Coordinates of C-alpha atoms in Angstrom, one line a residue:
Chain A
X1 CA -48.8 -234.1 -39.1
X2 CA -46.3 -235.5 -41.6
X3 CA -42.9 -234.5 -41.5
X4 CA -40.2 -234.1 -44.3
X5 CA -37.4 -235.5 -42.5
X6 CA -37.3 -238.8 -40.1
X7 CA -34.9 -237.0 -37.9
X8 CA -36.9 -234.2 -37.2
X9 CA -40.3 -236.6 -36.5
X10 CA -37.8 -238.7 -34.0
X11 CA -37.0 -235.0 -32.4
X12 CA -40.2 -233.9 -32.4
X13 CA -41.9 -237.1 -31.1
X14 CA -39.4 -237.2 -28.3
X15 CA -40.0 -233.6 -26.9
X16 CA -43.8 -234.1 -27.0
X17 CA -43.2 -236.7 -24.4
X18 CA -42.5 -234.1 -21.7
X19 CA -45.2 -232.9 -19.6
X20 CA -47.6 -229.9 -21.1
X21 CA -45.6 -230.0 -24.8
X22 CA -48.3 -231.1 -27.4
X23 CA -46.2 -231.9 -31.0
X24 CA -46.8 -228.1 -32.0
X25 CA -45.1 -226.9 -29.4
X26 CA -42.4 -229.6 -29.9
X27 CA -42.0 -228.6 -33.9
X28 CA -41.2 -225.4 -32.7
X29 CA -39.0 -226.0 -29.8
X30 CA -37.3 -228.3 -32.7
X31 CA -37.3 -225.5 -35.3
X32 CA -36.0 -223.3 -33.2
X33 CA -32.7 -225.4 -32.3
X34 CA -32.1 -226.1 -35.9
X35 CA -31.8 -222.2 -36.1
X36 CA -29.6 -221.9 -33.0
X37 CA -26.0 -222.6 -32.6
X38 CA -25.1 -226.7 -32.7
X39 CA -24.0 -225.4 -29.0
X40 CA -26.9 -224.8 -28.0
X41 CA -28.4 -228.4 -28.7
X42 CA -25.3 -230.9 -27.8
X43 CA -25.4 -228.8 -24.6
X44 CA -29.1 -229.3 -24.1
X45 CA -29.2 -233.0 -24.6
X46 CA -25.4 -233.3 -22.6
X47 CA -26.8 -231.4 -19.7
X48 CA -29.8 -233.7 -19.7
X49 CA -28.3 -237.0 -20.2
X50 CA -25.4 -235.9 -17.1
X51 CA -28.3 -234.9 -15.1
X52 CA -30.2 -238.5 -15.8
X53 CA -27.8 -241.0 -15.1
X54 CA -25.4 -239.3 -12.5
X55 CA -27.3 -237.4 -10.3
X56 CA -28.1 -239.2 -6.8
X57 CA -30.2 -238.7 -3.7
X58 CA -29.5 -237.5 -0.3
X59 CA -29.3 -241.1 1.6
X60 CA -31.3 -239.1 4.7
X61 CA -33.5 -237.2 3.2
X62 CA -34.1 -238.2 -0.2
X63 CA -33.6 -234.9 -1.8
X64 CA -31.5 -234.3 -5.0
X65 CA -27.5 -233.9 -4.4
X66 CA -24.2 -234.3 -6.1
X67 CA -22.9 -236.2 -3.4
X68 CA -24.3 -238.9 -0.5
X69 CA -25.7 -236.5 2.0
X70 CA -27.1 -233.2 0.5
X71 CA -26.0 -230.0 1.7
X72 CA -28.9 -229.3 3.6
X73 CA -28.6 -232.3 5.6
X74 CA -24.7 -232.0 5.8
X75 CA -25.3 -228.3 7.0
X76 CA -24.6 -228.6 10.4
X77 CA -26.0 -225.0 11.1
X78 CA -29.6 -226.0 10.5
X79 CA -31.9 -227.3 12.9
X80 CA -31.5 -231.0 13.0
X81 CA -34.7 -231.3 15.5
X82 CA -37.0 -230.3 13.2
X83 CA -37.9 -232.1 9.6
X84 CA -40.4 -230.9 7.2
X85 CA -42.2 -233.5 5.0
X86 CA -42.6 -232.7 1.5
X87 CA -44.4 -234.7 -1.5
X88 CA -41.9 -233.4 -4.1
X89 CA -38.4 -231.7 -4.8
X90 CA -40.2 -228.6 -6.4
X91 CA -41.4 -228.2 -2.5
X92 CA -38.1 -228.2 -1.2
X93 CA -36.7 -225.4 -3.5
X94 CA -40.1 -223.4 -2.9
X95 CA -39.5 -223.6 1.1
X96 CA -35.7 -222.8 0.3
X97 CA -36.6 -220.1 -1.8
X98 CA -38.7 -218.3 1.5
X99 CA -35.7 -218.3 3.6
X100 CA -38.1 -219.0 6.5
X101 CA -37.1 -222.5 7.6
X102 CA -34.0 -223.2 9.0
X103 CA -34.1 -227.3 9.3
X104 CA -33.8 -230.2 7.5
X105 CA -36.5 -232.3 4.7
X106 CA -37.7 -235.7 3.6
X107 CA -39.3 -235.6 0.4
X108 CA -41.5 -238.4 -0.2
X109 CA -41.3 -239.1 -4.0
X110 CA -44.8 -238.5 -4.0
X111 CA -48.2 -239.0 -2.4
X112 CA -50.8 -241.5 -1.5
X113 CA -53.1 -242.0 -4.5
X114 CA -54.8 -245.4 -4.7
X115 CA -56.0 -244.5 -8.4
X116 CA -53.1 -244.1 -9.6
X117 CA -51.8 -247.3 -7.5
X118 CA -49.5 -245.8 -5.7
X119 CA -49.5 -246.9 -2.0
X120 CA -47.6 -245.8 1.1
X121 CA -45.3 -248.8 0.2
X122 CA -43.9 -247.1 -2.6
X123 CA -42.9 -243.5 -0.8
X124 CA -40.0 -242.9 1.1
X125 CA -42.1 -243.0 4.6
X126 CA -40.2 -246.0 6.2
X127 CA -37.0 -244.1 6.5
X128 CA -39.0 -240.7 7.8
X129 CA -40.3 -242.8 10.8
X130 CA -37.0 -244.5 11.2
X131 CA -35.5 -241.1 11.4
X132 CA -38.0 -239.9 13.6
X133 CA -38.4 -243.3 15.6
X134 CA -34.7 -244.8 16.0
X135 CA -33.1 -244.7 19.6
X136 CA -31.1 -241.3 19.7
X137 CA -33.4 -239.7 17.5
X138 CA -32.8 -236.0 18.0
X139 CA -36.2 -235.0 15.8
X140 CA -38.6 -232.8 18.1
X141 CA -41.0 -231.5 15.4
X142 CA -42.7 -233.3 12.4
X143 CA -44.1 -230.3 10.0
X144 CA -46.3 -232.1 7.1
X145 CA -45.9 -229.8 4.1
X146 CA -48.3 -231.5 1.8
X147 CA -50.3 -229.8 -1.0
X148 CA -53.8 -229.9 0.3
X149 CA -55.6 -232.0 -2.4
X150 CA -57.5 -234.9 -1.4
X151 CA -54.2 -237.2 -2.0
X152 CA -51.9 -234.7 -0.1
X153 CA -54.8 -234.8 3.3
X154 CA -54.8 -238.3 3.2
X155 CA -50.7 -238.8 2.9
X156 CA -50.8 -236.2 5.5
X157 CA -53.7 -238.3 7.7
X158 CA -51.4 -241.6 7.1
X159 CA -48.2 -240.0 8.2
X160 CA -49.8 -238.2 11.5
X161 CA -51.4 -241.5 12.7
X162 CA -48.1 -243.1 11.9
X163 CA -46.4 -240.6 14.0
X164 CA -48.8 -239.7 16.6
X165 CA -47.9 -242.2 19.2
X166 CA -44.1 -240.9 19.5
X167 CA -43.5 -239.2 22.5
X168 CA -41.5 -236.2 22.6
X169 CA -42.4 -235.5 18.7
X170 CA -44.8 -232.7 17.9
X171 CA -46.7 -232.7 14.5
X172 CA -47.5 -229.5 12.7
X173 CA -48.6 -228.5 9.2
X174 CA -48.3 -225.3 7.0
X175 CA -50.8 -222.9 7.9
X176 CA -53.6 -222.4 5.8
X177 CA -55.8 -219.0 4.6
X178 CA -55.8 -216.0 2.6
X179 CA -52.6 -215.5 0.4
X180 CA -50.6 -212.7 1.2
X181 CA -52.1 -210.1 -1.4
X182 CA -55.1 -211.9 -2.2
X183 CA -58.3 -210.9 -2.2
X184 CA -61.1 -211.7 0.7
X185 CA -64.3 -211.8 -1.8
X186 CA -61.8 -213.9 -4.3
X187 CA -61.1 -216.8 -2.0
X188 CA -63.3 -220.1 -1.8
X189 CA -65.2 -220.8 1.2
X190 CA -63.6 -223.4 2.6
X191 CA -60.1 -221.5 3.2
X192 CA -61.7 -218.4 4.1
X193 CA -63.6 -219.9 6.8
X194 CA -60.5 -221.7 8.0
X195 CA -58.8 -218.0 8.1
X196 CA -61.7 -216.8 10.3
X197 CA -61.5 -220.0 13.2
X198 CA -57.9 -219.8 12.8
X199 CA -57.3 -216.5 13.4
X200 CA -54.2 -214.9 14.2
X201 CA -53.5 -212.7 17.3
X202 CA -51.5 -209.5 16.4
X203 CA -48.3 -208.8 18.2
X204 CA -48.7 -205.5 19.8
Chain B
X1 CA -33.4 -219.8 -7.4
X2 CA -31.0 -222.7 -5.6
X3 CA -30.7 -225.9 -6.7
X4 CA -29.8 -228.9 -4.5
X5 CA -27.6 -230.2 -7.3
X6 CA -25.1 -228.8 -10.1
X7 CA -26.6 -231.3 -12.3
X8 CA -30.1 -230.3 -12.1
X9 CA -29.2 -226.5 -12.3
X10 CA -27.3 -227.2 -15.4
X11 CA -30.3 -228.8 -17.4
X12 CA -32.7 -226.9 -16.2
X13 CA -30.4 -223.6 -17.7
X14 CA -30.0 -225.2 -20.8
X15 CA -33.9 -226.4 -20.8
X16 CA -34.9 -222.6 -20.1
X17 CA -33.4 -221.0 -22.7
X18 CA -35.8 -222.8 -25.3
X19 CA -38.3 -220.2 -26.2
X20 CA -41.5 -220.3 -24.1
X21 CA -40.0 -222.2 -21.2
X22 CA -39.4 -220.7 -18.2
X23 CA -36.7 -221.9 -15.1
X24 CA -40.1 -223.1 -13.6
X25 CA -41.2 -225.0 -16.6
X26 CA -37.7 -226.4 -16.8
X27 CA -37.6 -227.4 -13.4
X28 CA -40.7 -229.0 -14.2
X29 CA -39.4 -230.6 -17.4
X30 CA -36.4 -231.7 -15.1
X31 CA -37.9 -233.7 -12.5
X32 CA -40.3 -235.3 -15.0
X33 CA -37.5 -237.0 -16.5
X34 CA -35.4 -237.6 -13.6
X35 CA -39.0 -239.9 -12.5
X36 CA -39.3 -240.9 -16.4
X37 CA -37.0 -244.5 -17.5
X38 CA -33.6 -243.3 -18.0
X39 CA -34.3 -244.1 -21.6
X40 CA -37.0 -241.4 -22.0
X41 CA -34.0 -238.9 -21.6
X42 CA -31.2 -240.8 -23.3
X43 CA -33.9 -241.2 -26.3
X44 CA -34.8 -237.6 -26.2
X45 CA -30.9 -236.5 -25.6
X46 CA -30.4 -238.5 -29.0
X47 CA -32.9 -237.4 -30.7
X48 CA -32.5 -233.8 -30.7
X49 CA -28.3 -234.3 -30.9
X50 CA -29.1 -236.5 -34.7
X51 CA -31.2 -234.0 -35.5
X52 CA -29.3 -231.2 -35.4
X53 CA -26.1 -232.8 -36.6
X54 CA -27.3 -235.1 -39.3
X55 CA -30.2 -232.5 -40.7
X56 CA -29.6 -231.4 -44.7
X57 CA -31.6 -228.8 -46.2
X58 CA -33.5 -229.4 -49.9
X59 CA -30.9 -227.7 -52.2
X60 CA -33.5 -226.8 -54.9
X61 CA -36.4 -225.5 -52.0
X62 CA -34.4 -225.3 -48.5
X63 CA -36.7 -227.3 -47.1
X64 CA -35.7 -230.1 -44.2
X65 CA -34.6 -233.4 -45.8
X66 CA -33.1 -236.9 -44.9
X67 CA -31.2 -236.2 -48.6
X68 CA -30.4 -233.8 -51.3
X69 CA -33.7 -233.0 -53.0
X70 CA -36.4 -233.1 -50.6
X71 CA -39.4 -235.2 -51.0
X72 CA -41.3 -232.6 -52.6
X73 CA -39.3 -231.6 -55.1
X74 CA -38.0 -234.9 -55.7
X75 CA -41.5 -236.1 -56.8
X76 CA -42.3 -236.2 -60.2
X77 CA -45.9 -236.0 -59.8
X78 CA -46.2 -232.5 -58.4
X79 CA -46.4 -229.5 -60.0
X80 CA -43.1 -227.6 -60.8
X81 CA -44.5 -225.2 -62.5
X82 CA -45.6 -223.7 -59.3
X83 CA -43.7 -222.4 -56.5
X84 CA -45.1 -221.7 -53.2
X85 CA -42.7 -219.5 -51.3
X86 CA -43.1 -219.2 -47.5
X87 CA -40.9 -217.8 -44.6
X88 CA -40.4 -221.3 -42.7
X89 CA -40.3 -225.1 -42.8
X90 CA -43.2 -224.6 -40.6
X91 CA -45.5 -223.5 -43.0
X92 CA -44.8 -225.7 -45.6
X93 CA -45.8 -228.4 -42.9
X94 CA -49.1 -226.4 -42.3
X95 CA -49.8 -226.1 -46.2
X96 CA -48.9 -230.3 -47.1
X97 CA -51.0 -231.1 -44.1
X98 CA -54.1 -228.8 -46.2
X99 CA -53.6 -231.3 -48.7
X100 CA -55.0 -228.8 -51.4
X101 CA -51.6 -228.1 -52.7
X102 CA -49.7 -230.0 -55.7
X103 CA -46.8 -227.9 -56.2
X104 CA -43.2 -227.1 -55.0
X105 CA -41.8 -225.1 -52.3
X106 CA -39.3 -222.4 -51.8
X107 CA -38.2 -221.9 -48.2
X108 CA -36.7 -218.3 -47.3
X109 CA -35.8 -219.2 -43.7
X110 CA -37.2 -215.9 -42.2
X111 CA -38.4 -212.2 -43.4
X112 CA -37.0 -209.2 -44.3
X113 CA -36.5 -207.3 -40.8
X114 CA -34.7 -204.3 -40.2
X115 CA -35.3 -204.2 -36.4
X116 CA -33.7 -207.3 -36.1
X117 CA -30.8 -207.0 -39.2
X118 CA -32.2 -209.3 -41.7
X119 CA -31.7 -208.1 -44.8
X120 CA -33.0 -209.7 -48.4
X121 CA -29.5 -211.4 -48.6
X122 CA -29.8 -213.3 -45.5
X123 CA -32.7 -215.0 -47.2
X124 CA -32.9 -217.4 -49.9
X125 CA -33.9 -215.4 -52.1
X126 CA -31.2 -215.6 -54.8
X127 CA -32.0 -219.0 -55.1
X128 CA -35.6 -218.3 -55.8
X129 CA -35.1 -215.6 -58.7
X130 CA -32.3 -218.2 -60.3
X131 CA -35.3 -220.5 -59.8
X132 CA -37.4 -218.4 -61.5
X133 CA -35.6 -216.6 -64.4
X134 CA -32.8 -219.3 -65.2
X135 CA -33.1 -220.0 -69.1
X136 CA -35.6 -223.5 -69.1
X137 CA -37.4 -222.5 -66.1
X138 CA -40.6 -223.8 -66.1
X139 CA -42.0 -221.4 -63.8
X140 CA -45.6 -220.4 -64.6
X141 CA -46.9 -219.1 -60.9
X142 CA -45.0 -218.0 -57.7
X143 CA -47.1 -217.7 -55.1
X144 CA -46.1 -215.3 -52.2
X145 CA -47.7 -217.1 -49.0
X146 CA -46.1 -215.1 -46.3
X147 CA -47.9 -214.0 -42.6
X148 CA -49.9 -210.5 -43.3
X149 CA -47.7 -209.0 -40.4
X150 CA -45.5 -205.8 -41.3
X151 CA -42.1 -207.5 -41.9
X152 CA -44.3 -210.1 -43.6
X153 CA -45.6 -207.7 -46.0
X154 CA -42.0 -206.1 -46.7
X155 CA -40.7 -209.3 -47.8
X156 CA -43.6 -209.8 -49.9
X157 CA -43.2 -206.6 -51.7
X158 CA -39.8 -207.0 -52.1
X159 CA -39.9 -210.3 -53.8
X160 CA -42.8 -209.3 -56.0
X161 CA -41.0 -206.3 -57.2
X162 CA -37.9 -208.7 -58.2
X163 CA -40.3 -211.0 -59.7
X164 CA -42.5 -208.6 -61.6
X165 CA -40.5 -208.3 -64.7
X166 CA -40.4 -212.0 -66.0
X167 CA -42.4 -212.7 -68.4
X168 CA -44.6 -215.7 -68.3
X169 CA -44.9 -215.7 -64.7
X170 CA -47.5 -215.2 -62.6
X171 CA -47.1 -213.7 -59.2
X172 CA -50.1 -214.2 -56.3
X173 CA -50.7 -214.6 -52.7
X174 CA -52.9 -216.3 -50.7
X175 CA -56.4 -215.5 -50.2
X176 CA -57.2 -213.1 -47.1
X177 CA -60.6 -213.2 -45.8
X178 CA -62.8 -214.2 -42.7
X179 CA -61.5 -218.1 -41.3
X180 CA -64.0 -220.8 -41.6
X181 CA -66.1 -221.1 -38.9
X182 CA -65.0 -217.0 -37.9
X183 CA -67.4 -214.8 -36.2
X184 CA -68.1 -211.5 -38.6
X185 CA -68.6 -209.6 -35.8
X186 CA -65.5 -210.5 -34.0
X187 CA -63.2 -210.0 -37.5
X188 CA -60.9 -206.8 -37.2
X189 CA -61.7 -203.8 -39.7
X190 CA -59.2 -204.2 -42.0
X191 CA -59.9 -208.2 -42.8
X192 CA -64.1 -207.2 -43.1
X193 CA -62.9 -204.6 -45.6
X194 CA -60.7 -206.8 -48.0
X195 CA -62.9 -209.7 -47.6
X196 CA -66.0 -207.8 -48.9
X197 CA -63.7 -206.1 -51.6
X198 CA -61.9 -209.3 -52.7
X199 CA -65.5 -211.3 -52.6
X200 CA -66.1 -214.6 -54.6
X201 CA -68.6 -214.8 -56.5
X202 CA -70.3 -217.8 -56.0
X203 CA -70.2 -221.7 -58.4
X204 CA -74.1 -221.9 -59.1

C-alpha cells in the first residue's frame, strides 16, 4: 500500500502493531482521527502514553493499581484466606465483573508455555507460594482460575503439585460444563461428559 | 465494567471510541501494550499526535500531503487533463494501488447526506467546478468514481448536473459490472442487469 504522506504511513504502521489490526483497519482508524476533533487524538495518545509509563502493580498480588497495594488487596472487607490464581488481568475484571467472589487474586503474567519459552521462572508463582507458604500465612484456599487450554492445565498441574504438600491449604479450580444458556447437543464431548460425572445435586 | 486502575480506564475510554473497537477490544489493546516495550506505545502515541498535527491537505486535490501540492498533482508526468473525483483519501489509495490510473485527483472529503446534514457546501466541490471551468483549464474528463450506495449516487448526480454544461468536458463513472473472479449466480439483480446491458464487446 503506498501512502501520500510519511506521517500518515508512520500512523498507520504503528496502529497495525496492536493485536488483530491488519494496516486496513489501521488506515481507517487513522482516517477517521484526521476527521475527528485534534481532542480526540492528543487525548488518545496522552491517555496511552500516562497509562504506559506510570501505571504500577499491586506489590501482593500483581494486579494493575494506581498506588502500591491495589484496592482489592487493600480492601479489608474481602476474604483474605482465600486467593484465586489468574493467568491474566482481563481474568480479574471478568471474576470482578460476576460479583461472586469475595477474596483476593494473584495474576500470573501469564502461563506455562515452553514453545513460546516461557517457563515457570518467568511468572509471578514465587511470590503466590511465598504468600501461601510464609509463617503467619492466613491463606486457607488456593482456587486455580486458569483457562483450560493445554498451557493453562499444565500451569494449573505445576502450581497444584507446588502447593499440594501445604497443610491447612485447600486447592480448588473453576467448575467446568455446560454454559449457562447453552445448548446440550452444541457442546463438545469432552465438557459434556465432565457435566454428567460432575453432576450437581439440587437444593431442595 | 471496573477497572483496577484510573489509568487503564482512561485509555481504554479513549481507545473505545475509535470506530469498530469495543471497551473489550480496548481492554485488549490496553494490556497488549502495557506487556509491549514502553516504546511500542510512546512510538504509537507519537505517531498518531504528528499526524494529526503536522498533516496538510493538497490545495489543488485535498488529498493528504507532507507539502502544498500533493505528489500527484505535483508530478508532471500524469495526466491533468483528467480528474478522478472520489469521496475519500481512501479511495484514492485504493485506485494508485490499481496502478491503471495516470491522472489527477479531486478529494470531496465525504457525500452529499441529508440524514446526517452534509450538504454540497460541506464538500469540496467549489474547488472542483473552479477546477473545471476556470478560463485555461485543461480539463478534458471528470470522472465521477463514487460508491453506488444511495448518498453515493446523490452526490454523483449533483456534481454531474454542475458539470454538464461545460463544454469540452467529458463527464463518466466507473464501470459497474460482475468483480473478477465473482460468482454470477451469487451477483444481486440489479448488477446482472447493468452488466448485461452495459456489455463489452470483446478485442478480437
Amino acid at each position: 500500500m503506498e501512502f501520500p504522506s510519511k506521517l500518515i504511513e508512520n500512523a498507520v504502521g504503528e496502529l497495525a502493531k496492536l493485536p488483530g489490526i491488519g494496516k486496513k483497519t489501521a488506515l481507517r482508524l487513522a482516517l477517521h482521527l484526521l476527521k475527528a476533533e485534534t481532542e480526540t487524538t492528543s487525548n488518545l495518545a496522552e491517555a496511552l502514553a500516562k497509562m504506559r509509563f506510570d501505571i504500577t502493580y499491586c506489590q501482593t498480588c500483581h494486579n494493575i493499581s494506581d498506588t502500591e497495594q491495589c484496592s482489592i488487596c487493600a480492601n479489608k472487607l474481602r476474604d483474605h484466606a482465600t486467593i484465586c490464581v489468574v493467568s491474566d488481568i482481563r481474568d480479574v475484571i471478568a471474576i470482578e465483573n460476576t460479583g461472586q467472589y469475595q477474596g483476593t487474586y494473584h495474576v500470573l503474567g501469564g502461563v506455562i508455555s515452553p514453545i513460546e519459552g516461557i517457563g515457570p521462572g518467568d511468572l509471578h508463582i514465587d511470590t503466590l507460594l511465598e504468600r501461601v507458604t510464609s509463617p503467619g500465612s492466613e491463606v486457607q484456599e488456593v482456587i486455580l482460575a486458569i483457562s483450560p487450554t493445554m498451557e493453562g492445565d499444565t500451569t494449573a498441574f505445576y502450581l497444584s503439585r507446588k502447593l499440594r504438600d501445604q497443610e491447612g491449604v485447600n486447592i480448588s479450580t473453576i467448575a467446568r460444563g455446560i454454559p449457562v444458556g447453552g445448548e446440550l447437543e452444541y457442546a463438545d464431548e469432552i465438557t459434556l461428559g465432565r457435566s454428567i460425572v460432575e453432576r450437581q445435586r439440587q437444593v431442595r
